[in-house]
mmCIF file of C-alpha atoms in Angstrom:
data_model
loop_
_atom_site.group_PDB
_atom_site.id
_atom_site.type_symbol
_atom_site.label_atom_id
_atom_site.label_comp_id
_atom_site.label_asym_id
_atom_site.label_seq_id
_atom_site.Cartn_x
_atom_site.Cartn_y
_atom_site.Cartn_z
ATOM 1 C CA MET J 1206 8.105 -21.330 -19.928
ATOM 2 C CA GLN J 1207 5.328 -18.449 -19.508
ATOM 3 C CA ALA J 1208 2.737 -20.782 -18.306
ATOM 4 C CA ILE J 1209 5.333 -21.977 -15.457
ATOM 5 C CA THR J 1210 5.987 -18.390 -14.602
ATOM 6 C CA LYS J 1211 2.272 -17.597 -14.450
ATOM 7 C CA ILE J 1212 1.660 -20.466 -12.118
ATOM 8 C CA LEU J 1213 4.390 -19.546 -9.795
ATOM 9 C CA LYS J 1214 3.280 -16.003 -9.705
ATOM 10 C CA GLU J 1215 -0.426 -17.094 -8.865
ATOM 11 C CA ASN J 1216 0.844 -19.248 -6.169
ATOM 12 C CA LYS J 1217 3.279 -16.719 -4.596
ATOM 13 C CA LYS J 1218 1.683 -14.620 -1.902
ATOM 14 C CA GLN J 1219 1.948 -10.888 -2.519
ATOM 15 C CA LYS J 1220 3.544 -9.001 0.343
ATOM 16 C CA ILE J 1221 1.995 -5.695 1.231
ATOM 17 C CA LEU J 1222 3.686 -3.387 3.737
ATOM 18 C CA LEU J 1223 0.981 -1.268 5.844
ATOM 19 C CA VAL J 1224 2.032 1.739 7.324
ATOM 20 C CA ASP J 1225 -0.012 3.069 10.069
ATOM 21 C CA ASP J 1226 0.440 4.496 13.485
ATOM 22 C CA VAL J 1227 -2.938 3.507 14.901
ATOM 23 C CA PRO J 1228 -2.574 -0.322 16.024
ATOM 24 C CA GLU J 1229 -6.288 -1.051 15.792
ATOM 25 C CA ILE J 1230 -6.713 0.208 12.297
ATOM 26 C CA GLY J 1231 -3.318 -1.621 11.246
ATOM 27 C CA GLU J 1232 -4.359 -4.867 12.582
ATOM 28 C CA LEU J 1233 -7.902 -4.735 11.207
ATOM 29 C CA VAL J 1234 -6.564 -3.825 7.751
ATOM 30 C CA LYS J 1235 -3.969 -6.710 8.235
ATOM 31 C CA ILE J 1236 -6.955 -9.192 9.003
ATOM 32 C CA ILE J 1237 -8.759 -8.063 5.991
ATOM 33 C CA LEU J 1238 -5.861 -8.382 3.489
ATOM 34 C CA GLU J 1239 -4.800 -11.748 4.954
ATOM 35 C CA LYS J 1240 -8.046 -13.063 4.542
ATOM 36 C CA HIS J 1241 -7.533 -12.421 0.702
ATOM 37 C CA SER J 1242 -4.168 -14.312 0.739
ATOM 38 C CA PHE J 1243 -1.778 -11.403 1.078
ATOM 39 C CA MET J 1244 1.172 -11.379 3.340
ATOM 40 C CA VAL J 1245 1.171 -8.268 5.586
ATOM 41 C CA GLU J 1246 4.023 -6.432 7.390
ATOM 42 C CA ILE J 1247 3.153 -3.576 9.581
ATOM 43 C CA ALA J 1248 5.392 -0.354 10.220
ATOM 44 C CA ARG J 1249 4.132 2.075 12.914
ATOM 45 C CA ASP J 1250 5.615 5.387 11.385
ATOM 46 C CA ALA J 1251 7.103 6.565 8.112
ATOM 47 C CA ARG J 1252 10.866 5.959 9.267
ATOM 48 C CA ASP J 1253 9.979 2.334 9.966
ATOM 49 C CA GLY J 1254 8.085 2.124 6.836
ATOM 50 C CA LEU J 1255 11.228 3.326 4.756
ATOM 51 C CA ILE J 1256 13.426 0.732 6.424
ATOM 52 C CA LYS J 1257 10.997 -2.052 5.859
ATOM 53 C CA ALA J 1258 10.319 -1.158 2.237
ATOM 54 C CA ALA J 1259 13.974 -1.061 1.596
ATOM 55 C CA ASP J 1260 14.844 -4.518 3.260
ATOM 56 C CA GLY J 1261 11.565 -6.355 2.626
ATOM 57 C CA ASN J 1262 10.868 -5.519 -0.904
ATOM 58 C CA PRO J 1263 6.972 -5.591 -0.694
ATOM 59 C CA ASP J 1264 4.772 -5.727 -3.775
ATOM 60 C CA LEU J 1265 2.843 -2.844 -2.573
ATOM 61 C CA ILE J 1266 2.771 -0.239 0.207
ATOM 62 C CA LEU J 1267 -0.342 0.951 1.771
ATOM 63 C CA MET J 1268 0.407 4.193 3.950
ATOM 64 C CA ASP J 1269 -1.479 6.403 6.083
ATOM 65 C CA ILE J 1270 -1.182 10.027 5.178
ATOM 66 C CA PHE J 1271 -0.915 11.420 8.648
ATOM 67 C CA LEU J 1272 1.959 9.672 10.456
ATOM 68 C CA PRO J 1273 4.077 10.997 13.430
ATOM 69 C CA SER J 1274 7.241 12.927 12.382
ATOM 70 C CA THR J 1275 7.019 12.378 8.665
ATOM 71 C CA SER J 1276 3.859 12.308 6.376
ATOM 72 C CA GLY J 1277 2.932 9.514 4.217
ATOM 73 C CA VAL J 1278 3.051 12.028 1.409
ATOM 74 C CA ASP J 1279 6.920 13.021 2.328
ATOM 75 C CA ALA J 1280 7.759 9.137 2.636
ATOM 76 C CA THR J 1281 6.096 8.308 -0.743
ATOM 77 C CA ILE J 1282 8.375 11.090 -2.156
ATOM 78 C CA LYS J 1283 11.425 9.634 -0.347
ATOM 79 C CA LEU J 1284 10.393 6.078 -1.427
ATOM 80 C CA ARG J 1285 10.171 7.154 -5.188
ATOM 81 C CA GLU J 1286 13.458 9.291 -4.945
ATOM 82 C CA ASN J 1287 15.005 5.925 -3.903
ATOM 83 C CA GLY J 1288 13.793 3.896 -6.758
ATOM 84 C CA PHE J 1289 10.634 2.083 -5.318
ATOM 85 C CA ARG J 1290 8.652 1.621 -8.328
ATOM 86 C CA LYS J 1291 5.876 -0.604 -7.086
ATOM 87 C CA PRO J 1292 2.336 0.529 -6.335
ATOM 88 C CA ILE J 1293 1.909 2.948 -3.197
ATOM 89 C CA ILE J 1294 -1.629 3.650 -2.127
ATOM 90 C CA LEU J 1295 -2.094 6.347 0.497
ATOM 91 C CA PHE J 1296 -5.074 6.504 2.835
ATOM 92 C CA SER J 1297 -6.672 8.766 5.277
ATOM 93 C CA VAL J 1298 -9.802 9.960 6.991
ATOM 94 C CA LEU J 1299 -9.996 13.039 5.215
ATOM 95 C CA SER J 1300 -12.900 13.436 3.018
ATOM 96 C CA GLU J 1301 -11.616 16.562 1.366
ATOM 97 C CA ILE J 1302 -10.617 14.274 -1.510
ATOM 98 C CA GLU J 1303 -9.768 16.413 -4.442
ATOM 99 C CA GLY J 1304 -6.579 18.332 -2.636
ATOM 100 C CA ILE J 1305 -5.374 15.405 -0.798
ATOM 101 C CA ALA J 1306 -5.784 13.035 -3.807
ATOM 102 C CA ARG J 1307 -4.064 15.566 -5.784
ATOM 103 C CA GLU J 1308 -1.066 15.781 -3.321
ATOM 104 C CA ALA J 1309 -0.932 11.922 -3.212
ATOM 105 C CA LYS J 1310 -0.594 11.724 -6.925
ATOM 106 C CA ARG J 1311 1.896 14.586 -7.080
ATOM 107 C CA ALA J 1312 4.077 12.648 -4.431
ATOM 108 C CA GLY J 1313 3.865 9.397 -6.774
ATOM 109 C CA ALA J 1314 1.158 7.591 -5.101
ATOM 110 C CA ASP J 1315 -0.800 5.166 -7.423
ATOM 111 C CA ASP J 1316 -4.123 5.414 -5.641
ATOM 112 C CA TYR J 1317 -5.701 7.176 -2.461
ATOM 113 C CA ILE J 1318 -8.282 5.633 -0.293
ATOM 114 C CA ILE J 1319 -10.742 7.337 2.176
ATOM 115 C CA LYS J 1320 -10.837 5.727 5.598
ATOM 116 C CA PRO J 1321 -13.404 4.001 6.480
ATOM 117 C CA PHE J 1322 -13.743 2.153 3.357
ATOM 118 C CA GLU J 1323 -16.016 -0.536 1.999
ATOM 119 C CA VAL J 1324 -13.930 -3.740 2.445
ATOM 120 C CA ASP J 1325 -14.799 -5.189 -1.115
ATOM 121 C CA ASP J 1326 -13.906 -1.933 -2.924
ATOM 122 C CA PHE J 1327 -10.574 -1.539 -0.807
ATOM 123 C CA VAL J 1328 -9.391 -4.975 -1.611
ATOM 124 C CA ASN J 1329 -10.201 -4.623 -5.365
ATOM 125 C CA ARG J 1330 -8.379 -1.400 -5.562
ATOM 126 C CA VAL J 1331 -5.377 -3.164 -3.834
ATOM 127 C CA LYS J 1332 -5.723 -5.988 -6.372
ATOM 128 C CA CYS J 1333 -6.116 -3.698 -9.380
ATOM 129 C CA SER J 1334 -2.886 -1.655 -8.394
ATOM 130 C CA LEU J 1335 -0.924 -4.916 -8.270
ATOM 131 C CA GLU J 1336 -2.311 -6.181 -11.416
ATOM 132 C CA GLU J 1337 -1.498 -2.808 -13.117
ATOM 133 C CA ASN J 1338 2.176 -3.025 -11.676
ATOM 134 C CA VAL J 1339 2.613 -6.619 -13.069
ATOM 135 C CA THR J 1340 1.426 -5.431 -16.559
ATOM 136 C CA ALA J 1341 3.548 -2.571 -16.430
ATOM 137 C CA LEU J 1342 6.845 -4.725 -15.885
#
């Protein structure tokens, strides 16, 4: 039975919810992730992201920190308060990583990535977050 479960998990495309208000960045990240066999849904602001997270049950959320009206940090706090336990990765163009990374972790994010990023490193971090979540289950 475990072998069947493993095969089903391996053949199932994992769904990522990408929350970014810059269409060009969102589309580029979507292309990168789809080339690595992920399904990607895009939300353009935190409110839409919260709705899509509740309705779509993504395997991972990738969210920009600086979004209109509500920050990615505040949205992460809200997701965790509402019981979302799957990985959340926050990302931003900020290079002042210590303070931002600390704030992201405090909010309940699993990782923090600085834009621009190296594609292979980015994809590996997404995969690692997903694998750690499966192991924790």
